[in-house]
């Protein structure tokens, strides 16, 4: 049972345009969401996160939107650059009573290709 | 560079053997997490330690165990290895539980 789903295995976007990566989740206990970027032969690199008390978080060219009622989040990259070509993972966690949070539940990733 | 160091980068061994993977977290991070990435399952959470104590367990097999030492480095022990254990094993760390996790570059384990 996949609790975090990224339904697009790949996405091709022209340089300078907006890239929109989507993620859906099923577990209503998730309250903290993150996006990671991964290059081959490297570990995932943290990009941006959002707590369930917010619906938008921005950091430079990256913006994450959260729609709790639809259990959907998206990552917008504007403008897209060639160095953004990588696999992007959506991840989620649930805070635990007594403090802390569970380990992250990851989607299977979307391969973003930025075309020159 | 995330600041999380994993050794070794590659490990090749045979079925039935036992291996130990090592992780040094970022300076100051108290929480360490282990993940397994296989081709069919994606990134799966295995286990979490916080300041030396086990705090959460995910899909970790009984043949696998971990610990976090007083200097905060962590080791993941995999025993009675099977072909299906071939995967990338990632360690991540965070300052506090619930904060963004920062990943090492992984150990690639190949079982022959």
Coordinates of N, CA and C in Angstrom, one line a residue:
Chain A
X1 N 0.9 -1.2 0.0 CA 0.0 0.0 0.0 C 0.9 1.2 0.0
X2 N 0.9 2.0 -1.1 CA 1.7 3.2 -1.2 C 1.0 4.3 -0.6
X3 N 1.6 4.9 0.5 CA 1.0 6.0 1.2 C 1.4 7.3 0.6
X4 N 2.5 7.4 -0.2 CA 2.9 8.6 -0.9 C 3.1 8.2 -2.3
X5 N 2.4 8.9 -3.2 CA 2.4 8.5 -4.6 C 2.9 9.7 -5.5
X6 N 3.8 9.4 -6.4 CA 4.2 10.4 -7.4 C 3.8 9.7 -8.7
X7 N 2.8 10.1 -9.3 CA 2.2 9.4 -10.5 C 2.9 9.6 -11.8
X8 N 3.8 10.6 -11.8 CA 4.6 10.9 -13.1 C 6.0 10.4 -12.9
X9 N 6.4 9.3 -13.6 CA 7.7 8.8 -13.4 C 8.7 9.8 -14.0
X10 N 8.3 10.6 -15.0 CA 9.2 11.5 -15.6 C 8.5 12.8 -16.1
X11 N 9.2 13.9 -16.3 CA 8.6 15.1 -16.7 C 9.7 15.9 -17.4
X12 N 9.4 16.4 -18.6 CA 10.3 17.2 -19.4 C 9.8 18.6 -19.5
X13 N 10.7 19.6 -19.2 CA 10.3 21.0 -19.2 C 11.4 21.8 -19.9
X14 N 11.0 22.8 -20.6 CA 12.0 23.7 -21.3 C 12.7 24.6 -20.3
X15 N 13.9 24.9 -20.5 CA 14.7 25.8 -19.6 C 14.0 27.1 -19.6
X16 N 13.9 27.7 -18.4 CA 13.3 29.0 -18.2 C 11.8 28.9 -17.9
X17 N 11.2 27.8 -18.2 CA 9.7 27.6 -17.9 C 9.5 27.1 -16.5
X18 N 8.3 27.0 -16.1 CA 8.0 26.5 -14.7 C 7.9 24.9 -14.7
X19 N 8.5 24.3 -13.7 CA 8.3 22.9 -13.5 C 7.4 22.7 -12.4
X20 N 6.4 21.8 -12.6 CA 5.5 21.5 -11.5 C 5.5 20.0 -11.3
X21 N 5.9 19.6 -10.1 CA 5.9 18.2 -9.7 C 4.8 17.9 -8.7
X22 N 4.1 16.8 -8.8 CA 3.0 16.5 -8.0 C 3.2 15.3 -7.1
X23 N 2.4 15.3 -6.0 CA 2.5 14.2 -5.0 C 1.2 14.1 -4.3
X24 N 0.7 12.9 -4.1 CA -0.5 12.6 -3.4 C -0.2 11.7 -2.2
X25 N -1.0 11.8 -1.1 CA -0.7 11.0 0.0 C -2.1 10.5 0.5
X26 N -2.1 9.4 1.2 CA -3.3 8.8 1.7 C -3.4 8.8 3.2
X27 N -2.3 8.9 3.9 CA -2.3 8.8 5.4 C -2.7 10.2 6.0
X28 N -3.8 10.3 6.6 CA -4.3 11.6 7.1 C -3.4 12.0 8.4
X29 N -2.6 11.1 8.9 CA -1.8 11.4 10.0 C -0.5 12.2 9.6
X30 N -0.2 12.1 8.3 CA 1.0 12.9 7.9 C 0.8 14.4 8.1
X31 N 1.8 15.0 8.7 CA 1.6 16.5 9.0 C 2.9 17.2 8.7
X32 N 3.9 16.6 8.0 CA 5.1 17.3 7.7 C 5.6 16.7 6.4
X33 N 5.8 17.6 5.4 CA 6.1 17.1 4.0 C 7.4 17.7 3.5
X34 N 8.1 17.0 2.8 CA 9.4 17.4 2.3 C 9.6 17.1 0.8
X35 N 10.4 17.8 0.1 CA 10.9 17.5 -1.2 C 12.4 17.3 -1.2
X36 N 12.9 16.3 -1.8 CA 14.3 16.0 -2.0 C 14.6 15.9 -3.4
X37 N 15.9 16.2 -3.8 CA 16.4 16.1 -5.1 C 17.5 15.1 -5.1
X38 N 17.6 14.2 -6.1 CA 18.7 13.2 -6.1 C 19.4 13.1 -7.4
X39 N 20.7 13.2 -7.4 CA 21.5 13.0 -8.6 C 22.0 11.5 -8.5
X40 N 22.3 10.9 -9.6 CA 22.9 9.5 -9.6 C 24.1 9.5 -8.7
X41 N 24.3 8.4 -8.0 CA 25.4 8.1 -7.1 C 25.6 9.1 -5.9
X42 N 24.5 9.8 -5.6 CA 24.5 10.7 -4.5 C 23.3 10.4 -3.6
X43 N 23.3 10.8 -2.3 CA 22.2 10.7 -1.5 C 21.2 11.8 -1.8
X44 N 19.9 11.6 -1.4 CA 18.9 12.7 -1.6 C 19.4 14.0 -0.9
X45 N 19.1 15.1 -1.5 CA 19.4 16.4 -1.0 C 18.1 17.1 -0.6
X46 N 18.0 17.6 0.6 CA 16.8 18.3 1.1 C 16.6 19.6 0.3
X47 N 15.4 19.9 -0.2 CA 15.1 21.1 -0.9 C 14.3 22.0 -0.1
X48 N 13.1 21.6 0.3 CA 12.1 22.4 1.0 C 11.1 21.6 1.7
X49 N 10.5 22.1 2.8 CA 9.5 21.4 3.5 C 8.3 22.3 3.8
X50 N 7.3 21.6 4.3 CA 6.1 22.4 4.7 C 5.4 21.6 5.8
X51 N 4.9 22.3 6.8 CA 4.1 21.8 7.9 C 2.7 21.9 7.5
X52 N 1.9 21.0 8.1 CA 0.4 20.9 7.7 C -0.3 22.2 8.2
X53 N 0.3 23.0 9.0 CA -0.4 24.2 9.4 C -0.3 25.3 8.4
X54 N 0.5 25.1 7.3 CA 0.7 26.1 6.3 C 0.1 25.5 5.0
X55 N -0.1 26.4 4.0 CA -0.5 25.8 2.7 C 0.5 26.2 1.6
X56 N 1.5 27.0 2.0 CA 2.5 27.4 1.0 C 3.8 27.7 1.7
X57 N 4.9 27.3 1.1 CA 6.2 27.7 1.6 C 7.2 27.9 0.4
X58 N 7.9 29.0 0.5 CA 8.7 29.5 -0.6 C 10.2 29.6 -0.2
X59 N 11.1 29.2 -1.1 CA 12.5 29.3 -0.8 C 13.2 29.5 -2.2
X60 N 13.4 30.8 -2.5 CA 14.1 31.1 -3.8 C 13.2 30.7 -4.9
X61 N 13.8 29.8 -5.8 CA 13.0 29.4 -7.0 C 12.0 28.3 -6.7
X62 N 12.1 27.8 -5.5 CA 11.2 26.6 -5.1 C 10.1 27.0 -4.2
X63 N 8.9 26.6 -4.6 CA 7.7 26.8 -3.8 C 6.9 25.5 -3.6
X64 N 6.5 25.2 -2.4 CA 5.7 24.0 -2.2 C 4.3 24.4 -1.8
X65 N 3.3 23.8 -2.4 CA 1.9 24.1 -2.0 C 1.3 22.8 -1.4
X66 N 0.5 23.0 -0.4 CA -0.1 21.8 0.3 C -1.6 22.0 0.3
X67 N -2.3 21.1 -0.2 CA -3.8 21.1 -0.2 C -4.2 19.9 0.7
X68 N -4.5 20.2 1.9 CA -4.8 19.1 2.9 C -6.1 18.4 2.6
X69 N -7.1 19.1 2.1 CA -8.4 18.5 1.8 C -8.3 17.5 0.7
X70 N -7.4 17.8 -0.3 CA -7.2 16.9 -1.4 C -6.1 15.9 -1.1
X71 N -5.4 16.1 0.0 CA -4.2 15.3 0.3 C -3.2 15.3 -0.9
X72 N -2.9 16.5 -1.3 CA -2.0 16.7 -2.5 C -1.0 17.8 -2.2
X73 N 0.2 17.6 -2.6 CA 1.2 18.7 -2.6 C 1.9 18.8 -3.9
X74 N 2.4 19.9 -4.2 CA 3.2 20.2 -5.4 C 4.4 21.0 -5.2
X75 N 5.4 20.8 -6.0 CA 6.6 21.6 -6.0 C 6.7 22.4 -7.3
X76 N 6.8 23.7 -7.2 CA 7.0 24.5 -8.3 C 8.4 25.0 -8.4
X77 N 9.1 24.9 -9.5 CA 10.4 25.4 -9.7 C 10.4 26.5 -10.8
X78 N 10.7 27.7 -10.5 CA 10.6 28.8 -11.5 C 11.8 29.8 -11.3
X79 N 12.6 30.1 -12.4 CA 12.5 29.4 -13.7 C 13.3 28.1 -13.6
X80 N 13.0 27.1 -14.4 CA 13.8 25.9 -14.4 C 15.1 26.1 -15.1
X81 N 16.1 25.4 -14.5 CA 17.5 25.6 -15.0 C 18.0 24.2 -15.3
X82 N 19.0 24.1 -16.2 CA 19.6 22.8 -16.6 C 20.0 22.0 -15.4
X83 N 20.6 22.6 -14.3 CA 21.1 21.9 -13.1 C 19.9 21.3 -12.3
X84 N 18.7 21.7 -12.6 CA 17.6 21.1 -11.9 C 17.2 19.7 -12.4
X85 N 17.8 19.3 -13.5 CA 17.6 17.9 -14.0 C 18.1 16.9 -12.9
X86 N 17.1 16.1 -12.4 CA 17.4 15.2 -11.3 C 16.2 14.4 -11.1
X87 N 16.2 13.4 -10.1 CA 15.0 12.8 -9.6 C 14.5 13.5 -8.4
X88 N 13.3 13.8 -8.3 CA 12.7 14.5 -7.2 C 11.8 13.6 -6.4
X89 N 12.0 13.5 -5.1 CA 11.2 12.7 -4.2 C 10.4 13.5 -3.3
X90 N 9.1 13.1 -3.2 CA 8.2 13.7 -2.2 C 8.3 12.8 -0.9
X91 N 8.3 13.3 0.3 CA 8.4 12.5 1.5 C 7.4 13.1 2.5
X92 N 7.0 12.3 3.4 CA 6.0 12.7 4.5 C 6.3 12.0 5.8
X93 N 5.9 12.6 6.9 CA 6.1 12.0 8.2 C 4.9 12.4 9.1
X94 N 4.7 11.7 10.1 CA 3.7 12.0 11.1 C 4.4 12.2 12.4
X95 N 4.0 13.3 13.1 CA 4.6 13.5 14.4 C 4.0 12.5 15.4
X96 N 4.8 12.1 16.4 CA 4.4 11.1 17.3 C 4.0 11.7 18.7
X97 N 3.1 11.1 19.4 CA 2.8 11.6 20.7 C 4.0 11.4 21.6
X98 N 4.3 12.3 22.4 CA 5.5 12.3 23.2 C 6.7 12.9 22.5
X99 N 6.5 13.5 21.3 CA 7.6 14.2 20.7 C 8.2 13.4 19.5
X100 N 8.8 14.1 18.6 CA 9.5 13.5 17.5 C 8.6 13.1 16.4
X101 N 9.1 12.4 15.5 CA 8.3 12.0 14.3 C 8.8 10.7 13.8
X102 N 8.0 10.0 13.0 CA 8.4 8.7 12.4 C 9.4 9.0 11.3
X103 N 10.0 7.9 10.8 CA 10.8 8.1 9.7 C 10.0 8.5 8.5
X104 N 10.7 9.0 7.5 CA 10.0 9.5 6.3 C 9.5 8.4 5.4
X105 N 8.3 8.6 4.8 CA 7.7 7.7 3.8 C 7.9 8.4 2.5
X106 N 8.5 7.8 1.6 CA 8.9 8.4 0.3 C 8.0 7.9 -0.8
X107 N 7.8 8.8 -1.8 CA 7.2 8.4 -3.1 C 8.3 7.8 -3.9
X108 N 8.0 7.3 -5.1 CA 9.0 6.6 -5.9 C 9.8 7.5 -6.8
X109 N 9.4 8.8 -6.8 CA 10.2 9.8 -7.5 C 9.7 10.2 -8.9
X110 N 10.1 11.4 -9.3 CA 9.8 11.9 -10.7 C 11.1 12.4 -11.2
X111 N 11.5 11.8 -12.4 CA 12.7 12.3 -13.1 C 12.4 13.5 -13.9
X112 N 12.9 14.6 -13.5 CA 12.8 15.9 -14.1 C 13.9 16.1 -15.1
X113 N 13.5 16.4 -16.4 CA 14.5 16.7 -17.4 C 14.3 18.1 -17.9
X114 N 15.3 18.9 -17.8 CA 15.2 20.3 -18.3 C 15.9 20.4 -19.7
X115 N 15.1 20.7 -20.6 CA 15.5 20.8 -22.0 C 16.1 22.2 -22.3
X116 N 17.3 22.3 -22.9 CA 17.8 23.6 -23.2 C 17.0 24.3 -24.3
Chain B
X1 N 27.8 18.7 -0.3 CA 28.2 17.8 0.8 C 27.3 18.0 2.0
X2 N 26.5 16.9 2.3 CA 25.5 17.0 3.4 C 26.1 17.0 4.8
X3 N 27.4 16.6 4.9 CA 28.0 16.5 6.2 C 27.8 15.1 6.8
X4 N 27.0 14.2 6.2 CA 26.8 12.9 6.7 C 27.7 11.9 6.0
X5 N 28.5 11.2 6.7 CA 29.5 10.3 6.1 C 29.1 8.8 6.3
X6 N 29.1 8.1 5.2 CA 28.8 6.7 5.2 C 30.0 5.9 4.7
X7 N 30.4 4.8 5.4 CA 31.4 3.9 4.9 C 31.0 2.5 5.1
X8 N 31.4 1.5 4.3 CA 32.1 1.8 3.0 C 31.1 2.3 1.9
X9 N 31.6 2.7 0.8 CA 30.8 3.1 -0.3 C 30.2 1.9 -1.0
X10 N 31.0 0.9 -1.1 CA 30.6 -0.3 -1.8 C 31.0 -1.5 -1.0
X11 N 30.1 -2.6 -1.0 CA 30.4 -3.8 -0.2 C 29.9 -5.0 -1.0
X12 N 30.7 -5.9 -1.3 CA 30.3 -7.1 -2.0 C 30.6 -8.3 -1.1
X13 N 29.6 -9.1 -0.9 CA 29.7 -10.3 0.0 C 28.8 -11.4 -0.5
X14 N 28.8 -12.5 0.2 CA 28.1 -13.7 -0.2 C 26.9 -13.9 0.7
X15 N 26.0 -14.7 0.2 CA 24.8 -15.1 1.0 C 25.2 -15.8 2.3
X16 N 24.5 -15.5 3.4 CA 24.8 -16.1 4.7 C 25.8 -15.3 5.5
X17 N 26.4 -14.3 4.9 CA 27.4 -13.5 5.6 C 26.8 -12.4 6.5
X18 N 27.7 -11.7 7.2 CA 27.2 -10.6 8.1 C 28.1 -9.4 7.7
X19 N 27.5 -8.2 7.6 CA 28.2 -7.0 7.4 C 27.8 -5.9 8.3
X20 N 28.6 -4.9 8.4 CA 28.3 -3.7 9.3 C 28.5 -2.5 8.4
X21 N 27.5 -1.6 8.4 CA 27.6 -0.3 7.7 C 27.7 0.8 8.7
X22 N 28.5 1.8 8.4 CA 28.8 2.8 9.4 C 28.3 4.2 8.9
X23 N 27.9 5.0 9.9 CA 27.4 6.3 9.6 C 27.8 7.3 10.6
X24 N 28.4 8.4 10.1 CA 28.7 9.5 11.0 C 27.8 10.7 10.7
X25 N 27.0 11.1 11.6 CA 26.0 12.2 11.3 C 26.7 13.5 11.2
X26 N 25.9 14.5 10.7 CA 26.4 15.9 10.7 C 26.7 16.3 12.1
X27 N 27.7 17.2 12.2 CA 28.1 17.7 13.5 C 26.9 18.3 14.3
X28 N 26.7 17.9 15.5 CA 25.6 18.4 16.3 C 24.3 17.7 16.1
X29 N 24.1 16.9 15.1 CA 22.8 16.2 14.9 C 22.7 15.0 15.9
X30 N 21.6 14.9 16.6 CA 21.4 13.8 17.6 C 20.7 12.6 17.0
X31 N 19.9 12.9 15.9 CA 19.0 11.8 15.4 C 19.6 11.2 14.2
X32 N 19.6 9.9 14.1 CA 20.1 9.1 13.0 C 19.0 8.2 12.5
X33 N 18.9 8.1 11.1 CA 17.9 7.3 10.5 C 18.6 6.4 9.5
X34 N 18.1 5.2 9.3 CA 18.6 4.3 8.3 C 17.4 4.0 7.3
X35 N 17.8 4.0 6.0 CA 16.8 3.7 4.9 C 17.5 2.7 4.0
X36 N 16.6 1.9 3.3 CA 17.0 1.0 2.3 C 16.3 1.4 1.0
X37 N 17.1 1.4 -0.1 CA 16.6 1.7 -1.4 C 16.8 0.5 -2.3
X38 N 15.8 -0.2 -2.7 CA 15.9 -1.2 -3.6 C 15.1 -0.8 -4.9
X39 N 15.4 -1.5 -6.0 CA 14.8 -1.1 -7.3 C 13.3 -1.2 -7.2
X40 N 12.7 -2.2 -6.6 CA 11.3 -2.4 -6.7 C 10.5 -1.6 -5.5
X41 N 11.2 -1.4 -4.4 CA 10.5 -0.8 -3.2 C 10.8 0.7 -3.0
X42 N 11.7 1.2 -3.7 CA 12.0 2.6 -3.5 C 12.7 2.8 -2.1
X43 N 12.7 4.0 -1.6 CA 13.3 4.3 -0.3 C 12.4 3.9 0.9
X44 N 12.9 3.0 1.7 CA 12.1 2.5 2.8 C 12.8 2.8 4.2
X45 N 12.0 3.3 5.1 CA 12.6 3.6 6.4 C 12.8 2.3 7.2
X46 N 14.0 2.2 7.8 CA 14.3 1.0 8.6 C 14.2 1.3 10.1
X47 N 15.0 2.3 10.6 CA 15.1 2.5 12.0 C 15.6 3.8 12.3
X48 N 15.3 4.4 13.5 CA 15.7 5.7 13.9 C 16.3 5.6 15.4
X49 N 17.4 6.3 15.6 CA 18.0 6.5 16.9 C 18.1 8.0 17.2
X50 N 17.9 8.3 18.5 CA 18.0 9.6 19.0 C 18.9 9.6 20.2
X51 N 20.0 10.2 20.1 CA 20.9 10.4 21.3 C 21.2 9.0 22.0
X52 N 21.4 8.0 21.1 CA 21.7 6.7 21.6 C 20.6 5.7 21.9
X53 N 19.4 6.2 21.8 CA 18.2 5.4 22.1 C 17.4 5.1 20.8
X54 N 16.9 3.9 20.7 CA 16.0 3.6 19.5 C 14.7 4.3 19.7
X55 N 14.2 5.0 18.7 CA 13.0 5.8 18.8 C 11.9 5.3 17.9
X56 N 12.2 4.8 16.7 CA 11.2 4.4 15.8 C 11.7 3.2 14.9
X57 N 10.8 2.3 14.6 CA 11.1 1.2 13.7 C 10.2 1.2 12.5
X58 N 10.8 1.0 11.4 CA 10.0 0.9 10.1 C 10.0 -0.6 9.7
X59 N 10.3 -0.8 8.4 CA 10.2 -2.1 7.8 C 11.6 -2.8 8.0
X60 N 12.0 -3.0 9.2 CA 13.4 -3.6 9.4 C 13.2 -5.1 9.7
X61 N 14.0 -5.9 9.0 CA 13.9 -7.3 9.3 C 14.6 -7.7 10.6
X62 N 14.2 -8.8 11.1 CA 14.8 -9.3 12.4 C 16.3 -9.6 12.3
X63 N 16.7 -9.9 11.0 CA 18.1 -10.2 10.8 C 19.0 -8.9 10.8
X64 N 18.3 -7.7 10.8 CA 19.0 -6.5 10.8 C 18.9 -5.8 12.2
X65 N 20.0 -5.2 12.6 CA 20.0 -4.4 13.9 C 20.8 -3.2 13.7
X66 N 20.6 -2.3 14.6 CA 21.4 -1.0 14.6 C 21.7 -0.6 16.0
X67 N 22.7 0.3 16.1 CA 22.9 1.0 17.4 C 23.5 2.4 17.1
X68 N 23.4 3.2 18.1 CA 24.0 4.5 18.0 C 24.9 4.7 19.3
X69 N 26.2 5.0 19.0 CA 27.2 5.1 20.1 C 27.2 6.4 20.8
X70 N 27.9 6.5 21.9 CA 28.0 7.8 22.6 C 28.6 8.9 21.8
X71 N 29.4 8.6 20.8 CA 29.9 9.7 20.0 C 28.9 10.1 18.8
X72 N 27.8 9.5 18.9 CA 26.6 9.7 18.0 C 26.8 9.0 16.6
X73 N 27.9 8.3 16.3 CA 27.9 7.6 15.1 C 27.0 6.3 15.2
X74 N 26.6 5.8 14.1 CA 25.7 4.7 14.1 C 26.2 3.6 13.2
X75 N 25.8 2.3 13.6 CA 26.1 1.2 12.7 C 24.9 0.4 12.5
X76 N 24.8 -0.1 11.2 CA 23.7 -1.0 10.8 C 24.3 -2.3 10.6
X77 N 23.8 -3.4 11.3 CA 24.3 -4.7 11.1 C 23.3 -5.6 10.4
X78 N 23.8 -6.2 9.3 CA 22.9 -7.1 8.5 C 23.5 -8.5 8.6
X79 N 22.7 -9.4 9.0 CA 23.2 -10.8 9.1 C 22.4 -11.8 8.3
X80 N 23.0 -13.0 8.1 CA 22.4 -14.1 7.3 C 21.9 -13.5 6.0
X81 N 22.8 -12.8 5.3 CA 22.4 -12.1 4.1 C 21.8 -12.9 3.1
X82 N 20.8 -12.4 2.4 CA 20.1 -13.1 1.3 C 20.3 -12.2 0.0
X83 N 20.1 -12.8 -1.1 CA 20.2 -12.1 -2.4 C 19.4 -10.8 -2.4
X84 N 18.2 -10.9 -1.8 CA 17.2 -9.8 -1.8 C 17.7 -8.6 -1.0
X85 N 18.7 -8.8 -0.2 CA 19.2 -7.7 0.6 C 20.1 -6.8 -0.2
X86 N 20.4 -7.1 -1.4 CA 21.2 -6.2 -2.2 C 20.4 -4.9 -2.5
X87 N 21.0 -3.8 -2.1 CA 20.3 -2.5 -2.2 C 21.3 -1.4 -1.8
X88 N 20.8 -0.2 -1.9 CA 21.5 1.0 -1.4 C 21.0 1.2 0.0
X89 N 21.9 1.4 0.9 CA 21.5 1.7 2.3 C 22.0 3.1 2.6
X90 N 21.0 4.0 3.0 CA 21.3 5.4 3.3 C 21.1 5.6 4.8
X91 N 22.0 6.5 5.2 CA 21.9 7.0 6.6 C 21.5 8.5 6.5
X92 N 20.7 9.0 7.4 CA 20.3 10.4 7.4 C 20.4 10.9 8.8
X93 N 20.6 12.2 9.0 CA 20.6 12.7 10.4 C 19.9 14.0 10.4
X94 N 19.4 14.4 11.6 CA 18.7 15.7 11.8 C 19.1 16.1 13.2
X95 N 19.0 17.4 13.4 CA 19.3 18.0 14.7 C 18.4 17.5 15.8
X96 N 17.1 17.6 15.4 CA 16.1 17.2 16.4 C 15.1 16.3 15.6
X97 N 14.4 15.5 16.3 CA 13.4 14.6 15.6 C 12.3 15.5 15.0
X98 N 11.9 15.2 13.8 CA 10.9 16.0 13.1 C 11.4 17.2 12.3
X99 N 12.7 17.4 12.3 CA 13.3 18.4 11.4 C 13.9 17.7 10.1
X100 N 14.1 18.5 9.1 CA 14.6 17.9 7.8 C 15.8 17.0 8.0
X101 N 15.8 15.9 7.4 CA 16.8 14.9 7.4 C 17.8 15.2 6.3
X102 N 19.1 15.0 6.6 CA 20.1 15.2 5.6 C 20.8 13.9 5.4
X103 N 20.9 13.5 4.1 CA 21.4 12.1 3.8 C 22.8 12.0 3.4
X104 N 23.4 10.9 3.7 CA 24.7 10.6 3.2 C 24.6 10.0 1.8
X105 N 25.7 9.7 1.2 CA 25.7 9.2 -0.2 C 25.5 7.7 -0.3
X106 N 25.3 7.0 0.8 CA 24.8 5.6 0.8 C 26.0 4.6 0.7
X107 N 25.6 3.4 1.1 CA 26.5 2.2 0.9 C 25.8 1.3 -0.1
X108 N 26.4 0.9 -1.1 CA 25.8 -0.1 -2.1 C 26.3 -1.5 -1.7
X109 N 25.3 -2.3 -1.3 CA 25.6 -3.7 -0.9 C 25.2 -4.6 -2.0
X110 N 26.1 -5.4 -2.4 CA 25.8 -6.4 -3.4 C 26.1 -7.8 -2.8
X111 N 25.1 -8.7 -2.9 CA 25.2 -10.0 -2.4 C 25.3 -11.0 -3.6
X112 N 26.3 -11.8 -3.6 CA 26.6 -12.7 -4.7 C 26.2 -14.1 -4.4

